[in-house]
Tab-separated table of N, CA and C in Angstrom:
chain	number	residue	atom	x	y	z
A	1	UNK	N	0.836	-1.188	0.000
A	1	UNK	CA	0.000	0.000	0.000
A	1	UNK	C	0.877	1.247	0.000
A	2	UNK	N	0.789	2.334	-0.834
A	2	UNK	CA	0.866	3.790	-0.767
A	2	UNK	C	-0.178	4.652	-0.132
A	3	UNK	N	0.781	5.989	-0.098
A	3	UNK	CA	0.169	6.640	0.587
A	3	UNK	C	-1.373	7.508	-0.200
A	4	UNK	N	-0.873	6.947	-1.590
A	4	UNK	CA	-2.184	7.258	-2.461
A	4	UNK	C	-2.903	6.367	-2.764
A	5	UNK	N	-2.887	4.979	-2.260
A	5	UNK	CA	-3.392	4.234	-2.711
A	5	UNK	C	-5.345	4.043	-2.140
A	6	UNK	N	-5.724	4.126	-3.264
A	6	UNK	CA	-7.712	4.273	-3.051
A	6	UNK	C	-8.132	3.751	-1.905
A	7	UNK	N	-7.909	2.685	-1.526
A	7	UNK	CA	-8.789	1.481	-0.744
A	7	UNK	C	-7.673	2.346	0.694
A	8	UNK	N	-6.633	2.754	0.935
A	8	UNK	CA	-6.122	3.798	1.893
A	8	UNK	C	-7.175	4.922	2.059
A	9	UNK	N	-7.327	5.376	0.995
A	9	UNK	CA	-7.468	7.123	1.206
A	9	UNK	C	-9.479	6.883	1.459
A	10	UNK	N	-10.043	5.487	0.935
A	10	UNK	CA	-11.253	5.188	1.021
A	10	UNK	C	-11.495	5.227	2.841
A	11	UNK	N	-10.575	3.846	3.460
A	11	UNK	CA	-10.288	3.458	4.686
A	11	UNK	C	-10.372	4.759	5.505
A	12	UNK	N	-9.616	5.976	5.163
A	12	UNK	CA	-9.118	7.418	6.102
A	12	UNK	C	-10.328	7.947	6.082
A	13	UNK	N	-11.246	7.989	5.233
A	13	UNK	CA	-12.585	8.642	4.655
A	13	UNK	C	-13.372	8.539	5.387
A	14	UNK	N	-13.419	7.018	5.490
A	14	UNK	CA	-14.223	6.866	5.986
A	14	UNK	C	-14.255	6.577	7.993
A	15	UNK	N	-12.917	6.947	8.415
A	15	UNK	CA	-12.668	6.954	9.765
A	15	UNK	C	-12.895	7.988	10.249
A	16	UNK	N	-12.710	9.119	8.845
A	16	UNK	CA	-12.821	10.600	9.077
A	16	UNK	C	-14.550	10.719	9.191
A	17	UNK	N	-15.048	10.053	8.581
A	17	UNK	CA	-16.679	10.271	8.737
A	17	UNK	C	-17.140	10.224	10.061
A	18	UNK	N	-17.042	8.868	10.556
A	18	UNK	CA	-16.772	8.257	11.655
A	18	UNK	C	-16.645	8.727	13.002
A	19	UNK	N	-15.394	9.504	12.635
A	19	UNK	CA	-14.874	10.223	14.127
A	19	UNK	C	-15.920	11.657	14.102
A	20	UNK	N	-16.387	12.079	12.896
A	20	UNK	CA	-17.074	13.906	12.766
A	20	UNK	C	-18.458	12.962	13.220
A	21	UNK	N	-18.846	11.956	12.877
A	21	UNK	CA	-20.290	11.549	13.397
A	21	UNK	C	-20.246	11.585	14.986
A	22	UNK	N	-19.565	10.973	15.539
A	22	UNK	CA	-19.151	10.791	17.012
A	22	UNK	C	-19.236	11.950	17.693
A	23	UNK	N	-18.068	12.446	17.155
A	23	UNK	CA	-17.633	14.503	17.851
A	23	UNK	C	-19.641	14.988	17.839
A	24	UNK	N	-20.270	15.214	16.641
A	24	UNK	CA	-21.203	15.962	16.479
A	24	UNK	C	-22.176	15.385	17.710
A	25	UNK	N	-22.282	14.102	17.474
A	25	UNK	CA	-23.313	13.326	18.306
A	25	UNK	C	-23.089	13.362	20.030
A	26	UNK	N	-21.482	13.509	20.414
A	26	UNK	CA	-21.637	13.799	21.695
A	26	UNK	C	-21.523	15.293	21.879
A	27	UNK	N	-21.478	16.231	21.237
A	27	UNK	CA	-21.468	17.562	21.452
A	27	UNK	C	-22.580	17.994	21.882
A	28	UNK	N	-23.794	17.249	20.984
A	28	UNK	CA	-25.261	17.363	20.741
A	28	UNK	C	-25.434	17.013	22.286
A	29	UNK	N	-25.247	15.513	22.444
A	29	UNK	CA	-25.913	15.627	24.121
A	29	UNK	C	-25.081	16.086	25.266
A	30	UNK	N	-23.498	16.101	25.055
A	30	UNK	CA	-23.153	17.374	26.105
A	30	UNK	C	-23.923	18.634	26.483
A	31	UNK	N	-23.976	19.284	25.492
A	31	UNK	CA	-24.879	20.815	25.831
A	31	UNK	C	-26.181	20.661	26.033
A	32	UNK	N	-27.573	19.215	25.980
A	32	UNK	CA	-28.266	18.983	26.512
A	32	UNK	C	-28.057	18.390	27.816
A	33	UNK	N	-27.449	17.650	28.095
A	33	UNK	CA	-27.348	17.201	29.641
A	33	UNK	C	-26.777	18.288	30.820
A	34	UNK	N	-25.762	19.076	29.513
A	34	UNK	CA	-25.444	20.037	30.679
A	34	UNK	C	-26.259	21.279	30.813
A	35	UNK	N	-26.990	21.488	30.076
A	35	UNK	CA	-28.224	22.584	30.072
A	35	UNK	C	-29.192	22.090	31.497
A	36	UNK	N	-29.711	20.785	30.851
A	36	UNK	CA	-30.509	20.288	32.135
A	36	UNK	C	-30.216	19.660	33.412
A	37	UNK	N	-29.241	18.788	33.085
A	37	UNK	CA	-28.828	18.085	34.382
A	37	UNK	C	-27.726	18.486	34.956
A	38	UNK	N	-27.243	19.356	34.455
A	38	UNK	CA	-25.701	19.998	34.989
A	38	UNK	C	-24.519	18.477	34.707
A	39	UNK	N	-24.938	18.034	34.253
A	39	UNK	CA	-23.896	16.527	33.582
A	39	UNK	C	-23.344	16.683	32.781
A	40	UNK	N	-21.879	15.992	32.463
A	40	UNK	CA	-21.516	15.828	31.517
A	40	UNK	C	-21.635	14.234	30.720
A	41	UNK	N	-21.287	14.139	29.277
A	41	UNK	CA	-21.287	12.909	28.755
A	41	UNK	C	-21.061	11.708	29.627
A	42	UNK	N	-19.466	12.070	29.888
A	42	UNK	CA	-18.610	11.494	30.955
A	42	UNK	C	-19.362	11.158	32.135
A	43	UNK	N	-19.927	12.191	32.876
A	43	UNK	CA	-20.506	12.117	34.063
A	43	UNK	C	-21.856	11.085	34.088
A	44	UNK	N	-22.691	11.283	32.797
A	44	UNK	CA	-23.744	10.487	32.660
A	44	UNK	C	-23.355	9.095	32.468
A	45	UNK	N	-22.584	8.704	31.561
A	45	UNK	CA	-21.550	7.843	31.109
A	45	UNK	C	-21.433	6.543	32.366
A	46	UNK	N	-20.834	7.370	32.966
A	46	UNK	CA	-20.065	6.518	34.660
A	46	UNK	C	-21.368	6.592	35.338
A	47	UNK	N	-22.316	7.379	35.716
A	47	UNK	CA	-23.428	6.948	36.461
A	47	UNK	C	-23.885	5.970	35.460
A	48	UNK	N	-24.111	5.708	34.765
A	48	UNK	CA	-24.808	4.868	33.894
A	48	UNK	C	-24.350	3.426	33.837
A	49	UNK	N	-23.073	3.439	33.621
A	49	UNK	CA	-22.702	2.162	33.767
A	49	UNK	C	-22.668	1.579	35.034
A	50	UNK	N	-22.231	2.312	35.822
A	50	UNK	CA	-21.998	2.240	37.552
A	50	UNK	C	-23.347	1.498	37.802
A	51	UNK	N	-24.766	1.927	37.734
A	51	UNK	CA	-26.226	1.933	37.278
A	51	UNK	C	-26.580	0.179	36.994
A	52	UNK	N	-25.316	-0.289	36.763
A	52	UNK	CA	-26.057	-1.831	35.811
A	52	UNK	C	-25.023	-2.625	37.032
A	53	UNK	N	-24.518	-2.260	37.603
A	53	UNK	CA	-23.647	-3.403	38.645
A	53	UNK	C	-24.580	-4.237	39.678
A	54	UNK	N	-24.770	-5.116	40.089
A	54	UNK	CA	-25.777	-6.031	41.015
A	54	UNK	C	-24.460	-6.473	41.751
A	55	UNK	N	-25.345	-7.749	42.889
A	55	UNK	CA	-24.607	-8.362	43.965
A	55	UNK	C	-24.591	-9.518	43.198
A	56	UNK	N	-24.888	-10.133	42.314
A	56	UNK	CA	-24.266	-11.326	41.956
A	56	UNK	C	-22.466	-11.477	41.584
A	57	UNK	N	-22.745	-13.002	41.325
A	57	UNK	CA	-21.102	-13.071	41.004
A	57	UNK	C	-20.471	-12.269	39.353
A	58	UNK	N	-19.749	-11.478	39.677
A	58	UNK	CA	-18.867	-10.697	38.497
A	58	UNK	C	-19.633	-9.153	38.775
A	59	UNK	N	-20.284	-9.206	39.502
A	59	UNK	CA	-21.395	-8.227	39.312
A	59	UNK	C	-21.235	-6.560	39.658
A	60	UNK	N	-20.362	-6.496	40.437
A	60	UNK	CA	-19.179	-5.346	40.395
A	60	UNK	C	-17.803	-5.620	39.979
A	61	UNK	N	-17.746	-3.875	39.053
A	61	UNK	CA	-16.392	-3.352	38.454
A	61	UNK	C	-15.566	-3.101	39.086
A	62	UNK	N	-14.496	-3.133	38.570
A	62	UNK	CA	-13.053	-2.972	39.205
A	62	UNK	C	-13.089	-1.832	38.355
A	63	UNK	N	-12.468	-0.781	38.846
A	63	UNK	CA	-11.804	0.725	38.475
A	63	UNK	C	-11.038	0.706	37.020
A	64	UNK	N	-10.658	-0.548	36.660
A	64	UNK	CA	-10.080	-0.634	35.308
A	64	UNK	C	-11.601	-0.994	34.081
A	65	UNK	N	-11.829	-1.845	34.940
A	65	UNK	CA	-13.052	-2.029	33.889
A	65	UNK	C	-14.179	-0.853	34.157
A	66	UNK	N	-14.453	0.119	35.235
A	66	UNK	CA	-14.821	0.810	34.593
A	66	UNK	C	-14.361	1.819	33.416
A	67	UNK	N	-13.313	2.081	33.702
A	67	UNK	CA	-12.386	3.005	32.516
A	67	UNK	C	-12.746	2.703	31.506
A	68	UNK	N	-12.526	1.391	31.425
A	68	UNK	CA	-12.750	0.758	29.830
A	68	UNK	C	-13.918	1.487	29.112
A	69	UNK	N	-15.018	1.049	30.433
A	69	UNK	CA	-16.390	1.110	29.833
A	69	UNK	C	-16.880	2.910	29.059
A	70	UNK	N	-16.164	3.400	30.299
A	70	UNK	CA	-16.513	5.174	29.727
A	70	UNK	C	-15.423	5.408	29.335
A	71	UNK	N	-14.464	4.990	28.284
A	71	UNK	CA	-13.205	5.242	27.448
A	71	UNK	C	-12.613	6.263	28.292
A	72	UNK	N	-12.006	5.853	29.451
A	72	UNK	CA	-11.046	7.044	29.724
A	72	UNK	C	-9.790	6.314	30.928
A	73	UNK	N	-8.582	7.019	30.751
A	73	UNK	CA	-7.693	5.864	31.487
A	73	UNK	C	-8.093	6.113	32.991
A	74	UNK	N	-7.642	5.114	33.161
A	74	UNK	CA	-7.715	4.466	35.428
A	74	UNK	C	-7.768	5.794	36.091
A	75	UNK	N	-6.802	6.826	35.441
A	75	UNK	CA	-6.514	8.034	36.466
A	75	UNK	C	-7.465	9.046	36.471
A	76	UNK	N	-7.957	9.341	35.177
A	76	UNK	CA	-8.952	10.288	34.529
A	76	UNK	C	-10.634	9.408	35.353
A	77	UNK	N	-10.744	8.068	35.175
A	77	UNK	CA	-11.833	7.711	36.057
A	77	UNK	C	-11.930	7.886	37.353
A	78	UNK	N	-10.540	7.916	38.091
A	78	UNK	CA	-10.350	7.927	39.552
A	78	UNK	C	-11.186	9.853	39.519
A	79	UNK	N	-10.541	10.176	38.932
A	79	UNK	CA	-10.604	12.252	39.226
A	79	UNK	C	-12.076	12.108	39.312
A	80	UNK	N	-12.540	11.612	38.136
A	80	UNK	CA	-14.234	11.648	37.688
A	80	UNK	C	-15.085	10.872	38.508
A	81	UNK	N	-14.579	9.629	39.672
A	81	UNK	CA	-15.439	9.414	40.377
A	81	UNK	C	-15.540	9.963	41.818
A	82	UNK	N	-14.509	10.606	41.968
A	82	UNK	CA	-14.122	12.104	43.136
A	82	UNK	C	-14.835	13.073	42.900
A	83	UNK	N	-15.392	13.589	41.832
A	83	UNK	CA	-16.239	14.635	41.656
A	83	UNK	C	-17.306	14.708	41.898
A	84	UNK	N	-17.690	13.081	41.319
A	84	UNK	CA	-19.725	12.292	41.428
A	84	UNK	C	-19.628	12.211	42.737
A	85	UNK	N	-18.343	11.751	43.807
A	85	UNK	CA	-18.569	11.187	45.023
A	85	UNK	C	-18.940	12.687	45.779
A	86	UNK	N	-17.481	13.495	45.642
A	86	UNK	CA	-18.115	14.537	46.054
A	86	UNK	C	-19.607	15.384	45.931
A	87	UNK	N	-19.881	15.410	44.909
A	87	UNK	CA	-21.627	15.703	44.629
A	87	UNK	C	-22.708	14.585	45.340
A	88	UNK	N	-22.421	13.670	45.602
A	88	UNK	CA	-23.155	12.783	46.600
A	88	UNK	C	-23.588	12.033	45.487
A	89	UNK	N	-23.264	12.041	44.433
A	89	UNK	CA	-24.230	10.861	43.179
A	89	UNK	C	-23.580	9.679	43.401
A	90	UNK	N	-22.332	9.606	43.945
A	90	UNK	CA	-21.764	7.893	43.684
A	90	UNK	C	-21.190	7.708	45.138
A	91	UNK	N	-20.867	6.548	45.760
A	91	UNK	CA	-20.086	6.357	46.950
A	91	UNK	C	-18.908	4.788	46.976
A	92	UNK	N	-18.058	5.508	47.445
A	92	UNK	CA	-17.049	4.151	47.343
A	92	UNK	C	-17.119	3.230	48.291
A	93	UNK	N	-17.028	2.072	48.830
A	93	UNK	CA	-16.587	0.776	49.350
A	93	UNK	C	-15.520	-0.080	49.428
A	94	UNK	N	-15.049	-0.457	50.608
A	94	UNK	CA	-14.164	-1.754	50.590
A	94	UNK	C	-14.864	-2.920	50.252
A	95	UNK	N	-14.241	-3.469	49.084
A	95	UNK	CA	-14.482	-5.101	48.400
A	95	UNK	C	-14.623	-5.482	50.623
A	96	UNK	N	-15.599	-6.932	50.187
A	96	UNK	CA	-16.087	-7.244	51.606
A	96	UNK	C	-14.912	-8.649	51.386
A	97	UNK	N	-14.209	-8.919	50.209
A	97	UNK	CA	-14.161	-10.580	50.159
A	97	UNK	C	-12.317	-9.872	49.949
A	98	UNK	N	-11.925	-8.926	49.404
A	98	UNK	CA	-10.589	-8.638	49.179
A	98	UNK	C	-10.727	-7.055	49.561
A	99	UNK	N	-10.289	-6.534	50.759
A	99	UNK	CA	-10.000	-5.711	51.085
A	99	UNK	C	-8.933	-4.508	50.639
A	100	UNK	N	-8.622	-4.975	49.578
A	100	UNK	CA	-7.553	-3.959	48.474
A	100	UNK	C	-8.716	-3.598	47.688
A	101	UNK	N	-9.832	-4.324	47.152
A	101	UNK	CA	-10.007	-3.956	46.226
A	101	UNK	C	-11.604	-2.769	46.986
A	102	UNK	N	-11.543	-1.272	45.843
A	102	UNK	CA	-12.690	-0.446	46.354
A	102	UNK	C	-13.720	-0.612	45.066
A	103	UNK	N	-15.402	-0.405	45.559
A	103	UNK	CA	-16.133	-0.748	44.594
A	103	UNK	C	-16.824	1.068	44.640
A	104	UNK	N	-17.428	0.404	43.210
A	104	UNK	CA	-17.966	2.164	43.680
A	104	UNK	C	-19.557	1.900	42.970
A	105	UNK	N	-20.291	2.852	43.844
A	105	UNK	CA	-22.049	2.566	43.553
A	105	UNK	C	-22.478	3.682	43.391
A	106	UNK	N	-23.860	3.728	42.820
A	106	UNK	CA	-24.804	4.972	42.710
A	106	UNK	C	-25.562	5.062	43.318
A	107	UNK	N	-25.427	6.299	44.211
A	107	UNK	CA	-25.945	6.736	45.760
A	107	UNK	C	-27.611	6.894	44.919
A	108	UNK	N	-28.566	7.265	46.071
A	108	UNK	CA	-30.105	7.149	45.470
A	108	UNK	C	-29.990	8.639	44.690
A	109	UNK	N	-29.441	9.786	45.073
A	109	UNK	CA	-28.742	10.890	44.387
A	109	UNK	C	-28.910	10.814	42.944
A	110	UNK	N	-27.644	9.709	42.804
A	110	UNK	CA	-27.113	9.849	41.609
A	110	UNK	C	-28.595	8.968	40.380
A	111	UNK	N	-28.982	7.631	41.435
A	111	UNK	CA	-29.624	7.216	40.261
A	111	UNK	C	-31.154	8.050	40.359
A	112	UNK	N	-31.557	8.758	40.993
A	112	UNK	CA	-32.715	9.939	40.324
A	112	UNK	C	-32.073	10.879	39.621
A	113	UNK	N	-31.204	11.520	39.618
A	113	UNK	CA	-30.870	12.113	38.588
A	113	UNK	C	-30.468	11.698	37.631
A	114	UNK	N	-29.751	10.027	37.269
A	114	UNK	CA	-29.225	9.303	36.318
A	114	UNK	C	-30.885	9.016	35.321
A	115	UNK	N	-32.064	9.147	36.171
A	115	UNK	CA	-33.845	8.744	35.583
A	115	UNK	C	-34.051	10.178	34.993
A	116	UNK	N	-33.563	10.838	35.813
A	116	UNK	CA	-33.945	12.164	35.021
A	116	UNK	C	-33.340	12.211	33.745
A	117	UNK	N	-32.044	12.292	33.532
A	117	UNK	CA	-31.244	12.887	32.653
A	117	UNK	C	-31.635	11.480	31.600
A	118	UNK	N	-32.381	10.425	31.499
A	118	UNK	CA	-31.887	9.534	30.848
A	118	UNK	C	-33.313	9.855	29.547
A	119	UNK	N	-33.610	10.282	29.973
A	119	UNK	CA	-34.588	10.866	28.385
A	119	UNK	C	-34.024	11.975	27.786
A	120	UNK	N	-33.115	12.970	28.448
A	120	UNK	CA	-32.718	14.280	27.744
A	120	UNK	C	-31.894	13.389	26.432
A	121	UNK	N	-30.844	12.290	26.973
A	121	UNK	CA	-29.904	11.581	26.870
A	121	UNK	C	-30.419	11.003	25.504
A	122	UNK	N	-31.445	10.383	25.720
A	122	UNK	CA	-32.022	9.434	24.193
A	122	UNK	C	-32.245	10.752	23.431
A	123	UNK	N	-33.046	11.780	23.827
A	123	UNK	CA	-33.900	12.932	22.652
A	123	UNK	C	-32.558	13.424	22.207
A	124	UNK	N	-31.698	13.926	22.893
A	124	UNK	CA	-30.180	14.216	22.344
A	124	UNK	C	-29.793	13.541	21.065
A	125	UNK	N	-29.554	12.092	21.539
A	125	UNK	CA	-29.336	11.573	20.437
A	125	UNK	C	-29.758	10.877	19.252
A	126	UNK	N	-31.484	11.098	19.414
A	126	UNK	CA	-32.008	10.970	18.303
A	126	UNK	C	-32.167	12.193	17.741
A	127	UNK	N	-32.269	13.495	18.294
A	127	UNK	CA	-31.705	14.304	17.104
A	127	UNK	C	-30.378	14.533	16.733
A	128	UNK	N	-29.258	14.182	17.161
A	128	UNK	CA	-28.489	14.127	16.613
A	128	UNK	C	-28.069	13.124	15.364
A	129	UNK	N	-28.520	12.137	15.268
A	129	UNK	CA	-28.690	10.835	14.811
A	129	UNK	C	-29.692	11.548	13.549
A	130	UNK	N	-30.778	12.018	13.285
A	130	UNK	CA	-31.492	12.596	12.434
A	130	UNK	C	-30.915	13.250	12.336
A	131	UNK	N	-30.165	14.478	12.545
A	131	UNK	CA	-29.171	16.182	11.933
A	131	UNK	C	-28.128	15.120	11.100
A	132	UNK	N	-27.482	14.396	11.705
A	132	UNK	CA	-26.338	13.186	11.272
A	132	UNK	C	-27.008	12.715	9.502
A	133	UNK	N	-28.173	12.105	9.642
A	133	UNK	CA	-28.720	11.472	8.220
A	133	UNK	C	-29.009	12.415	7.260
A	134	UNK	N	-28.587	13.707	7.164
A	134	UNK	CA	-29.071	14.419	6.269
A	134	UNK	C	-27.985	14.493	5.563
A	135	UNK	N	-26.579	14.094	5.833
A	135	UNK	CA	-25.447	14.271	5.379
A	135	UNK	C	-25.392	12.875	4.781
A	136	UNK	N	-25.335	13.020	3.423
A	136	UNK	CA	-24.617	11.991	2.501
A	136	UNK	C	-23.602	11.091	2.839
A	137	UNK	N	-22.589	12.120	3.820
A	137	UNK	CA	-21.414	11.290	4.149
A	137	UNK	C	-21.897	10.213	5.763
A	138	UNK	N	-22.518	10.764	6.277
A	138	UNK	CA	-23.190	10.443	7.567
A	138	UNK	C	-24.089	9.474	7.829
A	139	UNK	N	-24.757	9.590	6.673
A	139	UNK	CA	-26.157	8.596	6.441
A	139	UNK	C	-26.107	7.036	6.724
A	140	UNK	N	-24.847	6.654	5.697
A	140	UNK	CA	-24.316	5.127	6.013
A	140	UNK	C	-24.137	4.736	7.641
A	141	UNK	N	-23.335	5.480	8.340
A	141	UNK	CA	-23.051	5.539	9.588
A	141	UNK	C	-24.526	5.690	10.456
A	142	UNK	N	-25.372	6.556	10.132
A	142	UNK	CA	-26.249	6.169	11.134
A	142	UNK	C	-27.025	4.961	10.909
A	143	UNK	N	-27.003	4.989	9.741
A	143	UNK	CA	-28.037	3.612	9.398
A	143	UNK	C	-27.331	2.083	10.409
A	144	UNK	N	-25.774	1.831	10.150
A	144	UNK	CA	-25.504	1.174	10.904
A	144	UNK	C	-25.805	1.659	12.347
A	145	UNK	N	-25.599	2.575	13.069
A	145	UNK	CA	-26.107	2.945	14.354
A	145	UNK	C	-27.290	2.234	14.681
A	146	UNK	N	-28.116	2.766	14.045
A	146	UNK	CA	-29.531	2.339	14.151
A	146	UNK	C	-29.776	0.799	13.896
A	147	UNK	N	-28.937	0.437	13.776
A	147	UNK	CA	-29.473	-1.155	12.830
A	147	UNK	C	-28.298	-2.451	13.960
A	148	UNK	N	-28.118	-1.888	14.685
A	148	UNK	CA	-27.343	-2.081	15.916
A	148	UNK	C	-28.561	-3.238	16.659
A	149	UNK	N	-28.436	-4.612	16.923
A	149	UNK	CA	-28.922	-5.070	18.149
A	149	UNK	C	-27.943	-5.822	19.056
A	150	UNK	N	-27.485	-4.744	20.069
A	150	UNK	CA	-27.039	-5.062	21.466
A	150	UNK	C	-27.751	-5.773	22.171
A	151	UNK	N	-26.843	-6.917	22.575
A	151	UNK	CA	-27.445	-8.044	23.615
A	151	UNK	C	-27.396	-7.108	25.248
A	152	UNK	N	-28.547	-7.233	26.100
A	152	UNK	CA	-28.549	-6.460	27.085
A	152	UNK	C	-27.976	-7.168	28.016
């Protein structure tokens, strides 16, 4: 492969689509969540996932796997769950079975406001997702979006 070569410059095209669909689509519900819920992506993000942990077995995250989940490294999650904790939306724990390890939950705080914000959250991004399909270059991309079935 060259650096001119089609099925390259097709590949970049279309990563470039890709990444401007993404940027637009979380911009869209940044400035709605933070209009209404004073949240950010991020912030909704980590309550949200935090949100699906139970007492069964596997059933709480470890601080790495949350990172994973809201794309951001170990250290950047640590800052971001200091902020929710401080606001009273999330609270930390000592693991009961390994005492190194800390779990972290969503205080009743966090998950009424996680119910609130979680319709701004969808209307966000179904208009963004519709502003997105009007663009030729965009269209393909949402259609896969939309055509998405995630196992819950």
């Amino acid at each position: 492969m060259t650096a001119t070569d089609p099925a390259l410059t097709a590949l970049s095209q279309g990563w470039c689509a890709l990444s401007l669909l993404h940027g637009r689509i979380e911009a869209h519900i940044e400035r709605a969540l933070q209009a209404k819920h004073d949240l950010s992506v991020r912030e909704y993000s980590l309550l949200d996932v935090l949100s699906r942990q139970h007492d069964g077995e596997g059933g709480h995250l470890q601080m790495k796997q949350v990172a994973d989940a809201v794309v951001l490294s170990q250290s950047a999650t640590t800052r971001l769950v200091t902020r929710l904790e401080d606001r009273g939306l999330l609270s930390r724990y000592l693991c009961p079975t390994d005492r190194r390890g800390i779990y972290t939950n969503v205080s009743e705080a966090g998950l009424a406001l996680l119910r609130e914000a979680r319709p701004t959250n969808e209307r966000a991004l179904r208009e963004a997702l519709d502003a997105a399909a009007e663009n030729p270059e965009l269209a393909p991309f949402v259609r896969a979006v939309e055509g998405l079935q995630v196992p819950a």
